[in-house]
Amino acid sequence: MIKAMMRYNGQLILQEVLVEPTKQLITIGEETTPMDQLDVLPPVSGTIYGTLLNYKGELEALGSAIYESPYQQPPKAPILYIKPVNTINNHQATIPLPQEEDSLQIGAALAVVIGKKASKVSKKEVRDYILGYTVANDVSIPHSSVYRPAIKEKARDGFCPIGPWIVENEEIPNPDDLDITVHINGELKQQQTTRNLIRSVDELIAEVTSFMTLYEGDTLLIGVPENPPLARNGDVVKITIAGIGSLENQVVVTKQAVKENTI
Amino acid sequence: MKTARVAYQGNIHEATEWDGKLQLDTGATVSEDDVVWLPPIVPQTIFALGLNYADHAAELAFNAPKEPLVFLKGPNTLIGHNGETFRPADVTYMHYECELAVVIGRSGKNIQEKDAYDYIAGYTVANDYAIRDYLENYYRPNLRVKNRDTLTPLGPWFVSADEIKDPMNLALRTYVNDKIVQEGTTKDMIFSIPKLIAYLSSFMTLNKNDIILTGTPKGSVDTKVGDTVITEIEGIGRLKNTIVSEPVYQ
């Protein structure tokens, strides 16, 4: 049993629960309920920040391009982006595939939820500021350039499923040694580990809070591994982080709303 | 209608201008100097535009973009009128950017240009400071340049849309220590407000209290600790900010 926090069945406030990830059982107070009987809601409400190029393989994949135009040199400080509120999506909800796109990149990310206002936090104190950990799917429309902010590719409605729960900080003694897998329609498509991070969770949060404040309830995605799997219309995507849980969503093509002037 | 959000005697109030003073939502009248000015809007998503004025793009040695250059900001970066913005000790180039901020009034997707104004609640003034020393060519302008705490003064007033006849024809001015350093007009935006709303809503839902900072014209110069920076937009407001050093800020 793992100590976790989640929102379900319309709750506004995070509830303390015990979870049994393999059997998909949730214990709330005295009562144990199968996971699929709960209407699970996203467990986070603050700003979600993502981190670019924090897996060694991801930076290696850019190769010598990082020394060429337009990049000119390797990144120095953490490069962040924002997954705005319209992107936040539930466990088990559908991820909208824009009609004009063939597939979506699946970004399997460990999500660190901040527990108290964090500004200029030293590396050794970072864990005191962490509420816990959850799973995020940082969905993108495939794109190769990371020169300009990828708003159109990363900030679409429903492009950040997150959950199903936040596992409490104390349950994860070493967030830099977690296995991550991505299954699409039951088939293993990606296997990674947070051992391959460029900046560890502690290093990343120390460096980020040296230039901006993270507030209670904010979430920092610690990075997306290289070679993100692609998912097409109808695909069921499951991201599992060992010791935390599995986040499952289906990609479903969206029909563009009919524009008035075409009538 | 012009409204402000202010802190006064331990509470947060909506305030209106009344005879050179502020009238709080309690009915009390107080001096403008007796309140702490907060950003007039509690933001949802904050969008900002890079290189949206041709003269500013040229000044930074860029060609005008073919598609809007959009980046996002977090709520940590906002501060109110008369606030203090922190300049890191080791930097060589920190510049202001006077920008018209558009506040969205209701949610919408696939909004057409001709309907865009129906989705605007009103306007305010933003000073979208940048610290150029931290620019990197990854997701440029990166958050370390643009999303530091206190780096985006906003206010003093939220001005409702009905008060502004033509937001695409407003003079923008920045003064550093009362000397004019930046002058432009919203007429010169590359992507107009309706175009920006149509563009963003073509791929994502815009929500009430989303804010779009529409970019800045030419005229960036370095600002130093102790400088008083006023960004002003015709008919909307005069936003004052003071730059302080790290030790004072902490």
XYZ file of C-alpha atoms in Angstrom:
513
model
C 0.000 0.000 0.000
C 1.294 3.426 -0.975
C 0.352 6.717 0.679
C -1.077 9.000 -1.951
C -3.386 11.953 -2.543
C -6.046 12.161 -5.208
C -9.180 13.944 -6.333
C -12.162 11.891 -7.466
C -15.940 12.091 -7.855
C -16.004 15.900 -8.050
C -13.838 16.582 -4.994
C -12.189 20.021 -5.026
C -9.631 19.141 -2.364
C -6.958 16.450 -2.499
C -7.931 13.441 -0.385
C -5.469 11.194 1.420
C -5.761 7.623 0.204
C -3.836 4.362 0.204
C -3.295 2.838 -3.208
C -2.521 -0.689 -4.332
C -1.227 0.010 -7.870
C -1.015 -3.574 -9.154
C -4.532 -4.493 -8.040
C -5.848 -0.995 -8.827
C -7.445 -0.671 -5.398
C -7.956 2.576 -3.517
C -8.514 2.683 0.233
C -10.273 5.802 1.442
C -10.639 5.796 5.200
C -12.008 2.313 6.034
C -13.354 1.556 2.595
C -11.539 -0.098 -0.317
C -12.798 0.608 -3.832
C -11.677 -0.648 -7.242
C -10.028 2.192 -9.126
C -12.402 1.931 -12.095
C -15.368 2.812 -9.875
C -13.925 6.242 -9.148
C -14.208 9.235 -11.429
C -10.558 10.312 -11.160
C -9.723 14.021 -11.526
C -6.332 15.669 -12.145
C -4.500 15.862 -8.796
C -2.832 19.224 -9.528
C -4.152 22.756 -9.852
C -1.178 25.148 -10.031
C 1.062 26.058 -12.957
C 2.632 23.110 -14.784
C 6.180 23.724 -15.989
C 7.977 21.333 -18.326
C 11.731 20.903 -18.776
C 13.337 20.633 -22.202
C 16.400 18.457 -22.895
C 16.862 16.925 -19.441
C 17.549 13.369 -20.606
C 21.099 12.630 -21.727
C 19.828 10.746 -24.765
C 17.611 13.651 -25.763
C 20.548 16.053 -25.859
C 22.706 13.436 -27.622
C 19.981 13.029 -30.242
C 20.504 16.676 -31.222
C 24.143 15.784 -31.861
C 26.410 18.459 -33.274
C 23.362 20.578 -34.135
C 23.672 22.193 -30.702
C 26.879 23.881 -31.888
C 25.288 25.102 -35.108
C 22.708 27.701 -36.056
C 20.256 28.465 -34.548
C 21.392 26.914 -31.265
C 25.093 27.897 -31.401
C 25.936 26.273 -28.051
C 24.593 23.651 -25.636
C 21.983 24.852 -23.152
C 23.436 26.335 -19.957
C 20.540 26.714 -17.530
C 17.325 24.661 -17.373
C 15.062 25.432 -20.357
C 11.450 25.432 -19.204
C 8.051 25.739 -20.823
C 4.499 25.963 -19.529
C 1.649 23.518 -20.050
C -1.238 25.975 -19.586
C -4.528 25.203 -17.852
C -6.362 24.190 -21.052
C -3.924 21.287 -21.489
C -4.683 19.629 -18.137
C -6.485 16.348 -18.653
C -7.770 13.437 -16.561
C -6.549 9.897 -16.247
C -8.771 7.827 -18.597
C -9.917 10.883 -20.575
C -9.338 11.168 -24.324
C -6.447 13.105 -25.821
C -7.727 15.097 -28.815
C -5.775 14.399 -32.015
C -6.172 17.416 -34.317
C -7.785 16.321 -37.551
C -4.877 17.520 -39.694
C -2.302 15.515 -37.705
C -1.371 11.895 -38.210
C 0.042 11.134 -34.767
C 1.043 12.636 -31.420
C 4.294 12.389 -29.480
C 3.884 10.781 -26.087
C 6.034 12.496 -23.454
C 6.410 10.207 -20.444
C 7.307 12.548 -17.610
C 7.860 12.230 -13.895
C 5.891 15.132 -12.399
C 7.101 16.675 -9.149
C 4.366 18.462 -7.190
C 5.564 21.331 -5.009
C 4.402 21.327 -1.373
C 5.374 24.825 -0.242
C 6.583 28.045 -1.812
C 10.067 27.352 -3.146
C 12.450 30.187 -3.929
C 16.262 29.927 -4.019
C 16.161 26.464 -2.490
C 19.514 24.757 -1.989
C 20.030 21.300 -3.485
C 20.115 19.542 -0.141
C 16.826 21.138 0.992
C 14.793 20.430 -2.148
C 12.985 17.362 -0.776
C 11.444 19.477 2.013
C 9.591 21.409 -0.703
C 8.168 18.402 -2.535
C 4.616 17.284 -1.819
C 4.940 14.176 -3.948
C 5.161 12.681 -7.405
C 2.744 11.824 -10.162
C 2.766 10.779 -13.818
C 2.282 13.187 -16.719
C 1.866 12.672 -20.414
C 3.444 15.767 -21.965
C 1.784 15.384 -25.360
C 3.184 17.235 -28.388
C 2.569 17.481 -32.061
C 5.818 16.078 -33.510
C 8.337 18.851 -34.189
C 12.081 18.811 -34.614
C 13.149 22.388 -33.880
C 13.416 23.523 -30.278
C 14.554 27.039 -31.166
C 11.235 28.832 -30.603
C 8.660 28.052 -27.886
C 6.478 25.183 -29.115
C 3.130 26.639 -28.035
C 1.192 25.395 -31.049
C 2.724 21.942 -30.636
C 2.484 21.585 -26.842
C -0.292 23.849 -25.527
C -3.357 22.327 -27.181
C -6.464 21.400 -25.231
C -6.066 18.125 -23.354
C -2.343 17.797 -24.118
C -1.310 17.191 -20.509
C -2.996 14.183 -18.913
C -1.740 13.951 -15.340
C -2.394 11.565 -12.439
C -4.035 9.399 -11.340
C -2.697 10.363 -7.889
C 0.194 12.029 -6.131
C 2.391 9.558 -4.280
C 3.663 11.184 -1.094
C 7.246 12.398 -0.982
C 8.315 9.973 1.752
C 7.310 6.978 -0.396
C 9.924 7.846 -3.047
C 13.354 7.914 -1.396
C 15.160 8.257 -4.724
C 13.294 9.977 -7.594
C 16.471 9.705 -9.689
C 16.136 5.951 -9.969
C 12.639 5.267 -11.277
C 11.817 3.044 -14.238
C 9.425 4.466 -16.812
C 7.562 2.489 -19.460
C 5.151 3.452 -22.214
C 2.715 0.901 -23.602
C 0.540 1.610 -26.624
C -2.367 -0.807 -27.066
C -0.630 -3.098 -24.598
C 2.646 -3.205 -26.515
C 5.833 -1.920 -24.863
C 7.045 1.105 -26.865
C 9.480 2.804 -24.535
C 11.591 1.887 -21.555
C 13.536 4.521 -19.684
C 14.779 5.441 -16.252
C 15.256 8.714 -14.409
C 18.860 7.580 -13.843
C 19.473 9.092 -17.280
C 18.586 12.645 -16.293
C 21.085 15.418 -16.975
C 19.940 17.323 -13.889
C 18.666 15.233 -11.007
C 15.378 16.243 -9.387
C 17.273 18.056 -6.608
C 19.612 19.820 -9.016
C 16.807 20.839 -11.343
C 14.583 22.317 -8.634
C 17.529 24.122 -7.015
C 18.461 25.695 -10.363
C 14.886 26.565 -11.349
C 14.098 28.193 -8.002
C 17.296 30.234 -8.281
C 15.517 32.299 -10.949
C 11.798 31.844 -10.305
C 9.467 30.860 -7.495
C 7.529 27.627 -7.567
C 4.391 27.848 -5.455
C 2.536 25.235 -3.464
C 0.578 23.147 -5.971
C 2.810 23.982 -8.948
C 4.165 21.017 -10.866
C 7.526 20.560 -12.560
C 7.819 17.874 -15.246
C 11.423 16.738 -15.037
C 11.811 15.971 -18.722
C 10.737 13.811 -21.608
C 13.036 10.982 -22.768
C 14.457 10.759 -26.287
C 12.576 8.981 -29.080
C 9.078 9.627 -27.728
C 6.619 7.020 -29.018
C 3.944 8.128 -31.465
C 0.262 7.442 -30.926
C -2.454 7.518 -33.574
C -6.209 7.789 -33.580
C -7.721 5.125 -31.311
C -4.478 4.181 -29.573
C -4.588 3.558 -25.828
C -1.480 4.980 -24.173
C -0.302 3.833 -20.764
C 2.627 5.462 -18.991
C 3.893 3.682 -15.882
C 6.432 5.008 -13.404
C 7.625 2.379 -10.947
C 6.449 3.070 -7.406
C 4.085 5.814 -8.545
C 1.421 4.433 -10.856
C 0.024 4.259 -14.370
C -1.653 6.984 -16.387
C -3.856 5.769 -19.204
C -5.520 7.731 -22.014
C -6.864 7.139 -25.471
C -6.015 9.304 -28.475
C -9.152 10.278 -30.386
C -9.343 12.440 -33.476
C -11.265 15.722 -33.013
C -13.486 17.301 -35.582
C -12.779 20.977 -36.093
C -15.781 23.110 -35.165
C -17.532 24.322 -38.292
C -16.638 27.927 -38.927
C -19.555 30.309 -39.308
C -18.467 31.740 -42.634
C -18.541 28.338 -44.310
C -22.289 28.060 -43.795
C -15.064 51.503 -16.335
C -11.577 51.631 -14.832
C -10.941 49.347 -11.902
C -7.922 48.476 -9.792
C -7.184 45.715 -7.317
C -5.546 47.057 -4.208
C -4.579 45.872 -0.752
C -5.689 48.200 2.039
C -5.608 47.565 5.767
C -5.164 43.828 5.407
C -7.816 43.202 2.786
C -7.996 43.089 -1.012
C -10.438 45.485 -2.655
C -11.650 46.498 -6.051
C -11.209 50.235 -6.452
C -12.274 52.925 -8.896
C -10.844 56.369 -9.559
C -12.751 59.132 -7.801
C -11.698 62.765 -7.840
C -7.974 61.954 -7.907
C -8.416 59.408 -5.150
C -9.440 55.772 -4.953
C -12.897 54.669 -3.972
C -12.818 51.166 -2.537
C -15.619 48.639 -2.962
C -16.540 49.367 0.652
C -17.356 52.960 -0.321
C -14.376 54.389 1.575
C -12.180 56.909 -0.220
C -8.421 56.618 0.220
C -5.318 58.208 -1.243
C -3.540 56.333 -4.047
C -0.423 56.225 -1.883
C -2.172 54.501 1.002
C -2.802 51.272 -0.873
C -0.650 48.507 -2.319
C -1.503 48.149 -5.999
C -1.905 44.573 -7.176
C -2.092 43.332 -10.760
C -5.659 44.345 -11.746
C -6.481 40.852 -13.013
C -5.850 37.476 -11.424
C -4.582 35.795 -14.559
C -5.360 32.460 -16.097
C -2.871 31.753 -18.932
C -0.475 34.612 -19.699
C 0.567 34.821 -23.360
C 3.310 37.123 -24.554
C 4.387 38.081 -28.044
C 7.946 38.423 -29.243
C 8.916 40.575 -32.216
C 5.369 41.813 -32.867
C 6.494 45.276 -33.966
C 8.597 45.461 -37.122
C 10.851 48.237 -35.781
C 11.624 46.250 -32.592
C 12.338 43.081 -34.607
C 14.774 45.078 -36.755
C 16.372 46.575 -33.643
C 17.066 43.037 -32.403
C 18.351 42.043 -35.881
C 15.462 39.725 -36.662
C 13.193 39.581 -39.657
C 9.533 40.092 -38.904
C 8.037 36.693 -38.071
C 5.612 35.012 -40.488
C 3.682 33.422 -37.648
C 3.166 34.999 -34.199
C 6.090 34.263 -31.864
C 4.236 33.319 -28.693
C 5.609 32.400 -25.307
C 3.913 31.837 -21.951
C 4.519 33.246 -18.487
C 3.706 32.028 -14.998
C 1.855 33.991 -12.308
C 5.080 34.342 -10.296
C 6.325 37.036 -12.649
C 3.509 39.575 -12.138
C 3.616 42.526 -9.759
C 1.408 45.590 -9.405
C 1.787 49.330 -10.040
C 4.423 51.125 -7.919
C 6.170 47.796 -7.324
C 9.852 46.967 -7.305
C 11.533 44.734 -9.863
C 14.736 42.981 -9.073
C 17.827 43.242 -11.271
C 20.298 40.378 -10.710
C 23.699 41.661 -9.640
C 25.685 40.013 -12.428
C 23.729 41.137 -15.506
C 24.659 43.701 -18.149
C 21.435 44.219 -20.074
C 17.939 44.438 -18.624
C 15.337 46.240 -20.683
C 11.700 47.254 -20.255
C 8.995 46.590 -22.824
C 5.840 48.707 -22.816
C 2.982 46.478 -23.990
C -0.755 46.647 -24.402
C -2.239 43.749 -22.394
C -5.504 42.314 -23.680
C -7.734 40.589 -21.113
C -10.008 37.847 -22.431
C -13.592 38.024 -21.168
C -15.066 34.648 -22.076
C -13.831 31.329 -23.325
C -13.713 30.531 -27.006
C -12.152 28.292 -29.609
C -11.763 28.912 -33.351
C -12.684 32.558 -32.890
C -12.762 34.425 -36.147
C -11.009 37.751 -36.578
C -14.279 39.585 -37.131
C -15.668 38.283 -33.830
C -12.475 38.671 -31.790
C -13.450 41.915 -30.045
C -16.531 40.181 -28.572
C -14.144 38.019 -26.541
C -12.188 40.916 -25.013
C -13.095 42.089 -21.506
C -10.671 44.979 -21.483
C -7.104 46.181 -21.387
C -4.266 47.078 -19.090
C -0.594 48.067 -19.347
C 2.272 45.603 -19.001
C 5.989 46.124 -18.696
C 7.443 42.870 -19.982
C 11.041 43.212 -18.777
C 13.718 40.960 -20.259
C 17.175 40.114 -18.992
C 19.088 39.573 -22.171
C 22.164 38.078 -20.512
C 20.192 34.877 -19.935
C 19.000 34.433 -23.528
C 19.620 30.972 -24.915
C 18.608 29.639 -28.306
C 16.282 26.979 -26.919
C 12.595 27.881 -26.718
C 13.836 31.455 -27.068
C 12.933 33.678 -25.254
C 13.460 31.174 -22.462
C 11.793 31.471 -19.070
C 15.009 32.472 -17.309
C 14.950 35.668 -19.410
C 11.256 36.409 -19.131
C 9.657 34.576 -16.219
C 11.659 35.682 -13.218
C 9.790 36.867 -10.147
C 8.684 40.557 -10.359
C 9.688 40.854 -14.016
C 6.225 41.720 -15.334
C 4.572 44.764 -13.759
C 0.880 44.950 -14.733
C -1.661 47.735 -14.185
C -2.491 50.103 -12.646
C -5.987 49.897 -14.152
C -8.116 47.340 -15.870
C -10.008 49.382 -18.471
C -13.139 47.739 -19.839
C -13.316 47.234 -23.596
C -16.192 49.698 -24.094
C -13.920 52.577 -23.026
C -11.384 51.963 -25.784
C -12.742 52.799 -29.226
C -9.751 51.588 -31.222
C -7.125 49.551 -29.367
C -5.172 49.335 -32.633
C -4.462 53.073 -32.519
C -3.012 53.869 -29.112
C 0.251 55.651 -28.319
C 2.753 53.757 -26.153
C 5.503 55.532 -24.238
C 8.188 54.522 -21.764
C 9.995 56.955 -19.504
C 13.117 56.150 -17.522
C 13.644 58.694 -14.745
C 11.119 60.984 -16.502
C 13.038 60.949 -19.790
C 11.168 59.491 -22.755
C 13.012 56.429 -24.124
C 10.429 54.490 -26.115
C 7.615 55.745 -28.288
C 5.332 53.851 -30.604
C 1.770 53.073 -31.532
C -0.260 49.895 -31.455
C -1.008 50.618 -35.152
C 2.422 49.137 -35.890
C 1.748 45.652 -34.535
C 2.612 42.988 -37.109
C -0.206 40.720 -35.909
C -3.213 42.795 -34.805
C -5.233 41.931 -31.692
C -8.000 40.182 -33.710
C -5.353 38.212 -35.619
C -3.685 37.113 -32.374
C -6.989 35.984 -30.858
C -7.899 34.105 -34.039
C -4.437 32.532 -34.194
C -4.290 31.333 -30.581
C -7.877 30.106 -30.510
C -7.328 28.191 -33.754
C -5.382 25.563 -31.806
C -6.310 26.073 -28.145
C -9.210 27.293 -26.037
C -8.883 30.823 -24.692
C -10.387 31.341 -21.243
C -11.728 34.245 -19.204
C -8.873 36.211 -17.637
C -6.286 34.903 -20.043
C -3.985 37.828 -20.771
C -2.212 38.519 -24.062
C 0.801 40.842 -23.895
C 0.875 42.072 -27.473
C 4.541 42.970 -27.919
C 6.625 46.132 -27.794
C 7.902 48.705 -30.300
C 11.475 49.864 -30.769
C 13.395 51.657 -28.050
C 15.011 49.197 -25.665
C 17.817 50.472 -23.459
C 19.490 49.001 -20.419
C 17.978 50.013 -17.088
C 19.876 50.187 -13.831
C 19.194 49.787 -10.157
C 17.424 52.903 -8.867
C 15.799 53.723 -12.210
C 12.123 54.568 -12.194
C 10.440 53.145 -15.276
C 6.999 54.329 -16.385
C 5.223 52.504 -19.173
C 2.219 54.408 -20.454
C -0.531 53.652 -22.933
C -2.921 56.313 -24.136
C -6.300 56.015 -22.433
C -5.291 52.980 -20.398
C -2.784 53.954 -17.781
C 0.617 54.900 -16.539
C 2.385 51.986 -14.841
C 5.253 52.875 -12.528
C 8.020 50.538 -11.449
C 11.368 50.903 -9.708
C 14.374 48.687 -10.283
C 16.130 47.444 -7.175
C 19.151 45.277 -6.532
C 19.112 41.801 -5.117
C 20.160 42.649 -1.525
C 17.398 45.275 -1.224
C 14.868 42.883 -2.706
C 15.746 40.093 -0.327
